[in-house]
Amino acid sequence: MTPEQIQLLIEAHLSDCKAQVLSDDNTHFEATVISNDFAGKRPLQRHKMVYAALGDKMGGEIHALSIQALTPEESSTRSG
């Protein structure tokens, strides 16, 4: 899997979502996912939503994934 493929899977699964995925080795990945769907959800619930987008690729083609799952409001306060 490439970061671009993972990004497309996440964005296709979560409505109105923007994902950025990075990797140095195409096995260990870091994802920042911004979606209104995360509003009112706890971090674990948000991570499960991202994992659901990746299905059986987790633990297989994707060995490890670090996730930052933020609402647009949370993202804007962190960046500015």
PDB file of N, CA and C in Angstrom:
ATOM      1  N   MET A   1       0.855  -1.195   0.000  1.00  0.00           N
ATOM      2  CA  MET A   1       0.000   0.000   0.000  1.00  0.00           C
ATOM      3  C   MET A   1       0.890   1.243   0.000  1.00  0.00           C
ATOM      4  N   THR A   2       0.395   2.238  -0.661  1.00  0.00           N
ATOM      5  CA  THR A   2       1.071   3.534  -0.655  1.00  0.00           C
ATOM      6  C   THR A   2       0.250   4.505   0.193  1.00  0.00           C
ATOM      7  N   PRO A   3       0.866   5.582   0.638  1.00  0.00           N
ATOM      8  CA  PRO A   3       0.101   6.586   1.375  1.00  0.00           C
ATOM      9  C   PRO A   3      -1.093   7.106   0.574  1.00  0.00           C
ATOM     10  N   GLU A   4      -0.920   7.249  -0.731  1.00  0.00           N
ATOM     11  CA  GLU A   4      -2.005   7.751  -1.574  1.00  0.00           C
ATOM     12  C   GLU A   4      -3.186   6.784  -1.603  1.00  0.00           C
ATOM     13  N   GLN A   5      -2.911   5.487  -1.673  1.00  0.00           N
ATOM     14  CA  GLN A   5      -3.985   4.490  -1.672  1.00  0.00           C
ATOM     15  C   GLN A   5      -4.755   4.518  -0.361  1.00  0.00           C
ATOM     16  N   ILE A   6      -4.038   4.638   0.732  1.00  0.00           N
ATOM     17  CA  ILE A   6      -4.689   4.691   2.049  1.00  0.00           C
ATOM     18  C   ILE A   6      -5.529   5.958   2.155  1.00  0.00           C
ATOM     19  N   GLN A   7      -4.990   7.071   1.697  1.00  0.00           N
ATOM     20  CA  GLN A   7      -5.732   8.333   1.713  1.00  0.00           C
ATOM     21  C   GLN A   7      -7.042   8.193   0.950  1.00  0.00           C
ATOM     22  N   LEU A   8      -6.988   7.599  -0.227  1.00  0.00           N
ATOM     23  CA  LEU A   8      -8.199   7.420  -1.035  1.00  0.00           C
ATOM     24  C   LEU A   8      -9.225   6.535  -0.340  1.00  0.00           C
ATOM     25  N   LEU A   9      -8.779   5.463   0.307  1.00  0.00           N
ATOM     26  CA  LEU A   9      -9.699   4.581   1.028  1.00  0.00           C
ATOM     27  C   LEU A   9     -10.401   5.326   2.162  1.00  0.00           C
ATOM     28  N   ILE A  10      -9.632   6.082   2.923  1.00  0.00           N
ATOM     29  CA  ILE A  10     -10.209   6.819   4.048  1.00  0.00           C
ATOM     30  C   ILE A  10     -11.207   7.859   3.540  1.00  0.00           C
ATOM     31  N   GLU A  11     -10.805   8.629   2.533  1.00  0.00           N
ATOM     32  CA  GLU A  11     -11.672   9.692   2.020  1.00  0.00           C
ATOM     33  C   GLU A  11     -12.926   9.128   1.353  1.00  0.00           C
ATOM     34  N   ALA A  12     -12.841   7.938   0.780  1.00  0.00           N
ATOM     35  CA  ALA A  12     -14.015   7.324   0.159  1.00  0.00           C
ATOM     36  C   ALA A  12     -14.995   6.800   1.207  1.00  0.00           C
ATOM     37  N   HIS A  13     -14.487   6.412   2.368  1.00  0.00           N
ATOM     38  CA  HIS A  13     -15.324   5.810   3.407  1.00  0.00           C
ATOM     39  C   HIS A  13     -15.977   6.854   4.312  1.00  0.00           C
ATOM     40  N   LEU A  14     -15.264   7.922   4.619  1.00  0.00           N
ATOM     41  CA  LEU A  14     -15.781   8.950   5.528  1.00  0.00           C
ATOM     42  C   LEU A  14     -16.267  10.138   4.695  1.00  0.00           C
ATOM     43  N   SER A  15     -17.511  10.526   4.908  1.00  0.00           N
ATOM     44  CA  SER A  15     -18.065  11.641   4.138  1.00  0.00           C
ATOM     45  C   SER A  15     -17.388  12.952   4.532  1.00  0.00           C
ATOM     46  N   ASP A  16     -17.239  13.834   3.551  1.00  0.00           N
ATOM     47  CA  ASP A  16     -16.689  15.171   3.783  1.00  0.00           C
ATOM     48  C   ASP A  16     -15.412  15.109   4.610  1.00  0.00           C
ATOM     49  N   CYS A  17     -14.460  14.311   4.158  1.00  0.00           N
ATOM     50  CA  CYS A  17     -13.244  14.039   4.906  1.00  0.00           C
ATOM     51  C   CYS A  17     -12.037  14.479   4.101  1.00  0.00           C
ATOM     52  N   LYS A  18     -11.010  14.940   4.799  1.00  0.00           N
ATOM     53  CA  LYS A  18      -9.723  15.235   4.182  1.00  0.00           C
ATOM     54  C   LYS A  18      -8.669  14.461   4.957  1.00  0.00           C
ATOM     55  N   ALA A  19      -7.908  13.639   4.244  1.00  0.00           N
ATOM     56  CA  ALA A  19      -6.881  12.833   4.890  1.00  0.00           C
ATOM     57  C   ALA A  19      -5.518  13.150   4.294  1.00  0.00           C
ATOM     58  N   GLN A  20      -4.513  13.109   5.148  1.00  0.00           N
ATOM     59  CA  GLN A  20      -3.124  13.203   4.705  1.00  0.00           C
ATOM     60  C   GLN A  20      -2.405  12.012   5.318  1.00  0.00           C
ATOM     61  N   VAL A  21      -1.754  11.222   4.484  1.00  0.00           N
ATOM     62  CA  VAL A  21      -1.076  10.016   4.956  1.00  0.00           C
ATOM     63  C   VAL A  21       0.381  10.088   4.526  1.00  0.00           C
ATOM     64  N   LEU A  22       1.272   9.799   5.475  1.00  0.00           N
ATOM     65  CA  LEU A  22       2.708   9.825   5.227  1.00  0.00           C
ATOM     66  C   LEU A  22       3.316   8.483   5.605  1.00  0.00           C
ATOM     67  N   SER A  23       4.422   8.125   4.938  1.00  0.00           N
ATOM     68  CA  SER A  23       5.134   6.899   5.262  1.00  0.00           C
ATOM     69  C   SER A  23       6.545   6.968   4.704  1.00  0.00           C
ATOM     70  N   ASP A  24       7.490   6.406   5.453  1.00  0.00           N
ATOM     71  CA  ASP A  24       8.868   6.301   4.971  1.00  0.00           C
ATOM     72  C   ASP A  24       9.136   4.946   4.330  1.00  0.00           C
ATOM     73  N   ASP A  25       8.298   3.934   4.666  1.00  0.00           N
ATOM     74  CA  ASP A  25       8.595   2.568   4.221  1.00  0.00           C
ATOM     75  C   ASP A  25       7.400   1.818   3.622  1.00  0.00           C
ATOM     76  N   ASN A  26       6.248   2.485   3.467  1.00  0.00           N
ATOM     77  CA  ASN A  26       5.019   1.872   2.959  1.00  0.00           C
ATOM     78  C   ASN A  26       4.568   0.652   3.772  1.00  0.00           C
ATOM     79  N   THR A  27       4.928   0.632   5.036  1.00  0.00           N
ATOM     80  CA  THR A  27       4.455  -0.374   5.994  1.00  0.00           C
ATOM     81  C   THR A  27       3.946   0.309   7.250  1.00  0.00           C
ATOM     82  N   HIS A  28       4.648   1.342   7.691  1.00  0.00           N
ATOM     83  CA  HIS A  28       4.279   2.140   8.857  1.00  0.00           C
ATOM     84  C   HIS A  28       3.798   3.495   8.351  1.00  0.00           C
ATOM     85  N   PHE A  29       2.605   3.883   8.791  1.00  0.00           N
ATOM     86  CA  PHE A  29       1.978   5.083   8.239  1.00  0.00           C
ATOM     87  C   PHE A  29       1.529   6.029   9.345  1.00  0.00           C
ATOM     88  N   GLU A  30       1.467   7.310   9.005  1.00  0.00           N
ATOM     89  CA  GLU A  30       0.914   8.347   9.873  1.00  0.00           C
ATOM     90  C   GLU A  30      -0.200   9.036   9.108  1.00  0.00           C
ATOM     91  N   ALA A  31      -1.381   9.091   9.704  1.00  0.00           N
ATOM     92  CA  ALA A  31      -2.529   9.712   9.037  1.00  0.00           C
ATOM     93  C   ALA A  31      -3.094  10.839   9.889  1.00  0.00           C
ATOM     94  N   THR A  32      -3.358  11.948   9.245  1.00  0.00           N
ATOM     95  CA  THR A  32      -4.130  13.028   9.842  1.00  0.00           C
ATOM     96  C   THR A  32      -5.438  13.064   9.062  1.00  0.00           C
ATOM     97  N   VAL A  33      -6.535  12.868   9.785  1.00  0.00           N
ATOM     98  CA  VAL A  33      -7.846  12.781   9.147  1.00  0.00           C
ATOM     99  C   VAL A  33      -8.741  13.857   9.757  1.00  0.00           C
ATOM    100  N   ILE A  34      -9.307  14.688   8.907  1.00  0.00           N
ATOM    101  CA  ILE A  34     -10.174  15.775   9.358  1.00  0.00           C
ATOM    102  C   ILE A  34     -11.565  15.538   8.788  1.00  0.00           C
ATOM    103  N   SER A  35     -12.555  15.452   9.694  1.00  0.00           N
ATOM    104  CA  SER A  35     -13.919  15.189   9.257  1.00  0.00           C
ATOM    105  C   SER A  35     -14.919  15.721  10.269  1.00  0.00           C
ATOM    106  N   ASN A  36     -16.023  16.236   9.758  1.00  0.00           N
ATOM    107  CA  ASN A  36     -17.128  16.634  10.631  1.00  0.00           C
ATOM    108  C   ASN A  36     -17.753  15.420  11.314  1.00  0.00           C
ATOM    109  N   ASP A  37     -17.586  14.231  10.726  1.00  0.00           N
ATOM    110  CA  ASP A  37     -18.138  13.006  11.311  1.00  0.00           C
ATOM    111  C   ASP A  37     -17.550  12.698  12.687  1.00  0.00           C
ATOM    112  N   PHE A  38     -16.415  13.305  13.022  1.00  0.00           N
ATOM    113  CA  PHE A  38     -15.776  13.056  14.314  1.00  0.00           C
ATOM    114  C   PHE A  38     -16.384  13.882  15.452  1.00  0.00           C
ATOM    115  N   ALA A  39     -17.216  14.850  15.126  1.00  0.00           N
ATOM    116  CA  ALA A  39     -17.808  15.717  16.146  1.00  0.00           C
ATOM    117  C   ALA A  39     -18.585  14.884  17.163  1.00  0.00           C
ATOM    118  N   GLY A  40     -18.316  15.141  18.431  1.00  0.00           N
ATOM    119  CA  GLY A  40     -19.015  14.446  19.509  1.00  0.00           C
ATOM    120  C   GLY A  40     -18.519  13.037  19.777  1.00  0.00           C
ATOM    121  N   LYS A  41     -17.472  12.612  19.068  1.00  0.00           N
ATOM    122  CA  LYS A  41     -16.947  11.255  19.257  1.00  0.00           C
ATOM    123  C   LYS A  41     -15.658  11.299  20.059  1.00  0.00           C
ATOM    124  N   ARG A  42     -15.444  10.249  20.834  1.00  0.00           N
ATOM    125  CA  ARG A  42     -14.203  10.114  21.602  1.00  0.00           C
ATOM    126  C   ARG A  42     -13.085   9.637  20.677  1.00  0.00           C
ATOM    127  N   PRO A  43     -11.821   9.807  21.086  1.00  0.00           N
ATOM    128  CA  PRO A  43     -10.709   9.382  20.232  1.00  0.00           C
ATOM    129  C   PRO A  43     -10.793   7.918  19.775  1.00  0.00           C
ATOM    130  N   LEU A  44     -11.153   7.013  20.644  1.00  0.00           N
ATOM    131  CA  LEU A  44     -11.241   5.607  20.255  1.00  0.00           C
ATOM    132  C   LEU A  44     -12.302   5.391  19.183  1.00  0.00           C
ATOM    133  N   GLN A  45     -13.441   6.073  19.317  1.00  0.00           N
ATOM    134  CA  GLN A  45     -14.497   5.965  18.306  1.00  0.00           C
ATOM    135  C   GLN A  45     -14.016   6.497  16.957  1.00  0.00           C
ATOM    136  N   ARG A  46     -13.276   7.573  16.988  1.00  0.00           N
ATOM    137  CA  ARG A  46     -12.747   8.167  15.762  1.00  0.00           C
ATOM    138  C   ARG A  46     -11.764   7.197  15.077  1.00  0.00           C
ATOM    139  N   HIS A  47     -10.885   6.606  15.876  1.00  0.00           N
ATOM    140  CA  HIS A  47      -9.906   5.660  15.325  1.00  0.00           C
ATOM    141  C   HIS A  47     -10.616   4.454  14.714  1.00  0.00           C
ATOM    142  N   LYS A  48     -11.650   3.975  15.362  1.00  0.00           N
ATOM    143  CA  LYS A  48     -12.401   2.841  14.820  1.00  0.00           C
ATOM    144  C   LYS A  48     -13.035   3.186  13.484  1.00  0.00           C
ATOM    145  N   MET A  49     -13.462   4.415  13.324  1.00  0.00           N
ATOM    146  CA  MET A  49     -14.042   4.852  12.050  1.00  0.00           C
ATOM    147  C   MET A  49     -12.993   4.803  10.936  1.00  0.00           C
ATOM    148  N   VAL A  50     -11.773   5.222  11.261  1.00  0.00           N
ATOM    149  CA  VAL A  50     -10.695   5.184  10.270  1.00  0.00           C
ATOM    150  C   VAL A  50     -10.318   3.732   9.971  1.00  0.00           C
ATOM    151  N   TYR A  51     -10.200   2.901  11.017  1.00  0.00           N
ATOM    152  CA  TYR A  51      -9.879   1.481  10.810  1.00  0.00           C
ATOM    153  C   TYR A  51     -10.936   0.805   9.944  1.00  0.00           C
ATOM    154  N   ALA A  52     -12.202   1.157  10.127  1.00  0.00           N
ATOM    155  CA  ALA A  52     -13.281   0.563   9.333  1.00  0.00           C
ATOM    156  C   ALA A  52     -13.100   0.888   7.846  1.00  0.00           C
ATOM    157  N   ALA A  53     -12.574   2.067   7.568  1.00  0.00           N
ATOM    158  CA  ALA A  53     -12.337   2.451   6.175  1.00  0.00           C
ATOM    159  C   ALA A  53     -11.261   1.584   5.531  1.00  0.00           C
ATOM    160  N   LEU A  54     -10.353   1.055   6.342  1.00  0.00           N
ATOM    161  CA  LEU A  54      -9.226   0.287   5.810  1.00  0.00           C
ATOM    162  C   LEU A  54      -9.461  -1.216   5.850  1.00  0.00           C
ATOM    163  N   GLY A  55     -10.461  -1.640   6.602  1.00  0.00           N
ATOM    164  CA  GLY A  55     -10.866  -3.045   6.625  1.00  0.00           C
ATOM    165  C   GLY A  55      -9.733  -4.011   6.922  1.00  0.00           C
ATOM    166  N   ASP A  56      -9.653  -5.082   6.145  1.00  0.00           N
ATOM    167  CA  ASP A  56      -8.689  -6.145   6.414  1.00  0.00           C
ATOM    168  C   ASP A  56      -7.260  -5.788   6.019  1.00  0.00           C
ATOM    169  N   LYS A  57      -7.055  -4.594   5.481  1.00  0.00           N
ATOM    170  CA  LYS A  57      -5.696  -4.166   5.167  1.00  0.00           C
ATOM    171  C   LYS A  57      -4.907  -3.859   6.434  1.00  0.00           C
ATOM    172  N   MET A  58      -5.637  -3.517   7.510  1.00  0.00           N
ATOM    173  CA  MET A  58      -4.977  -3.276   8.803  1.00  0.00           C
ATOM    174  C   MET A  58      -4.417  -4.596   9.324  1.00  0.00           C
ATOM    175  N   GLY A  59      -3.158  -4.561   9.722  1.00  0.00           N
ATOM    176  CA  GLY A  59      -2.514  -5.768  10.233  1.00  0.00           C
ATOM    177  C   GLY A  59      -1.945  -6.639   9.131  1.00  0.00           C
ATOM    178  N   GLY A  60      -2.251  -6.293   7.892  1.00  0.00           N
ATOM    179  CA  GLY A  60      -1.708  -7.016   6.749  1.00  0.00           C
ATOM    180  C   GLY A  60      -0.792  -6.091   5.976  1.00  0.00           C
ATOM    181  N   GLU A  61      -1.349  -5.494   4.934  1.00  0.00           N
ATOM    182  CA  GLU A  61      -0.576  -4.565   4.117  1.00  0.00           C
ATOM    183  C   GLU A  61      -0.177  -3.311   4.901  1.00  0.00           C
ATOM    184  N   ILE A  62      -0.978  -2.962   5.878  1.00  0.00           N
ATOM    185  CA  ILE A  62      -0.673  -1.822   6.747  1.00  0.00           C
ATOM    186  C   ILE A  62      -0.280  -2.395   8.101  1.00  0.00           C
ATOM    187  N   HIS A  63       1.006  -2.392   8.377  1.00  0.00           N
ATOM    188  CA  HIS A  63       1.490  -2.979   9.629  1.00  0.00           C
ATOM    189  C   HIS A  63       1.170  -2.090  10.827  1.00  0.00           C
ATOM    190  N   ALA A  64       1.351  -0.782  10.656  1.00  0.00           N
ATOM    191  CA  ALA A  64       1.114   0.145  11.760  1.00  0.00           C
ATOM    192  C   ALA A  64       0.591   1.465  11.210  1.00  0.00           C
ATOM    193  N   LEU A  65      -0.364   2.030  11.939  1.00  0.00           N
ATOM    194  CA  LEU A  65      -0.958   3.298  11.524  1.00  0.00           C
ATOM    195  C   LEU A  65      -1.149   4.184  12.745  1.00  0.00           C
ATOM    196  N   SER A  66      -0.507   5.332  12.723  1.00  0.00           N
ATOM    197  CA  SER A  66      -0.697   6.356  13.743  1.00  0.00           C
ATOM    198  C   SER A  66      -1.743   7.324  13.216  1.00  0.00           C
ATOM    199  N   ILE A  67      -2.761   7.608  14.027  1.00  0.00           N
ATOM    200  CA  ILE A  67      -3.885   8.416  13.554  1.00  0.00           C
ATOM    201  C   ILE A  67      -4.084   9.654  14.418  1.00  0.00           C
ATOM    202  N   GLN A  68      -4.235  10.791  13.750  1.00  0.00           N
ATOM    203  CA  GLN A  68      -4.770  11.997  14.373  1.00  0.00           C
ATOM    204  C   GLN A  68      -6.110  12.224  13.698  1.00  0.00           C
ATOM    205  N   ALA A  69      -7.184  12.072  14.436  1.00  0.00           N
ATOM    206  CA  ALA A  69      -8.534  12.228  13.897  1.00  0.00           C
ATOM    207  C   ALA A  69      -9.151  13.470  14.530  1.00  0.00           C
ATOM    208  N   LEU A  70      -9.370  14.486  13.706  1.00  0.00           N
ATOM    209  CA  LEU A  70      -9.792  15.789  14.207  1.00  0.00           C
ATOM    210  C   LEU A  70     -11.020  16.294  13.468  1.00  0.00           C
ATOM    211  N   THR A  71     -11.803  17.116  14.158  1.00  0.00           N
ATOM    212  CA  THR A  71     -12.854  17.861  13.482  1.00  0.00           C
ATOM    213  C   THR A  71     -12.185  19.062  12.802  1.00  0.00           C
ATOM    214  N   PRO A  72     -12.854  19.697  11.851  1.00  0.00           N
ATOM    215  CA  PRO A  72     -12.259  20.897  11.230  1.00  0.00           C
ATOM    216  C   PRO A  72     -11.938  21.980  12.266  1.00  0.00           C
ATOM    217  N   GLU A  73     -12.777  22.138  13.265  1.00  0.00           N
ATOM    218  CA  GLU A  73     -12.534  23.136  14.300  1.00  0.00           C
ATOM    219  C   GLU A  73     -11.278  22.808  15.101  1.00  0.00           C
ATOM    220  N   GLU A  74     -11.106  21.541  15.474  1.00  0.00           N
ATOM    221  CA  GLU A  74      -9.913  21.138  16.217  1.00  0.00           C
ATOM    222  C   GLU A  74      -8.655  21.341  15.380  1.00  0.00           C
ATOM    223  N   SER A  75      -8.767  21.049  14.099  1.00  0.00           N
ATOM    224  CA  SER A  75      -7.618  21.223  13.205  1.00  0.00           C
ATOM    225  C   SER A  75      -7.221  22.682  13.091  1.00  0.00           C
ATOM    226  N   SER A  76      -8.188  23.569  12.986  1.00  0.00           N
ATOM    227  CA  SER A  76      -7.877  24.985  12.831  1.00  0.00           C
ATOM    228  C   SER A  76      -7.261  25.583  14.099  1.00  0.00           C
ATOM    229  N   THR A  77      -7.670  25.097  15.273  1.00  0.00           N
ATOM    230  CA  THR A  77      -7.079  25.622  16.512  1.00  0.00           C
ATOM    231  C   THR A  77      -5.653  25.107  16.699  1.00  0.00           C
ATOM    232  N   ARG A  78      -5.344  23.926  16.180  1.00  0.00           N
ATOM    233  CA  ARG A  78      -3.990  23.391  16.280  1.00  0.00           C
ATOM    234  C   ARG A  78      -3.033  24.058  15.313  1.00  0.00           C
ATOM    235  N   SER A  79      -3.528  24.465  14.169  1.00  0.00           N
ATOM    236  CA  SER A  79      -2.662  25.041  13.153  1.00  0.00           C
ATOM    237  C   SER A  79      -2.547  26.558  13.254  1.00  0.00           C
ATOM    238  N   GLY A  80      -3.379  27.156  14.049  1.00  0.00           N
ATOM    239  CA  GLY A  80      -3.331  28.609  14.069  1.00  0.00           C
ATOM    240  C   GLY A  80      -3.457  29.140  15.410  1.00  0.00           C
TER     241      GLY A  80
END
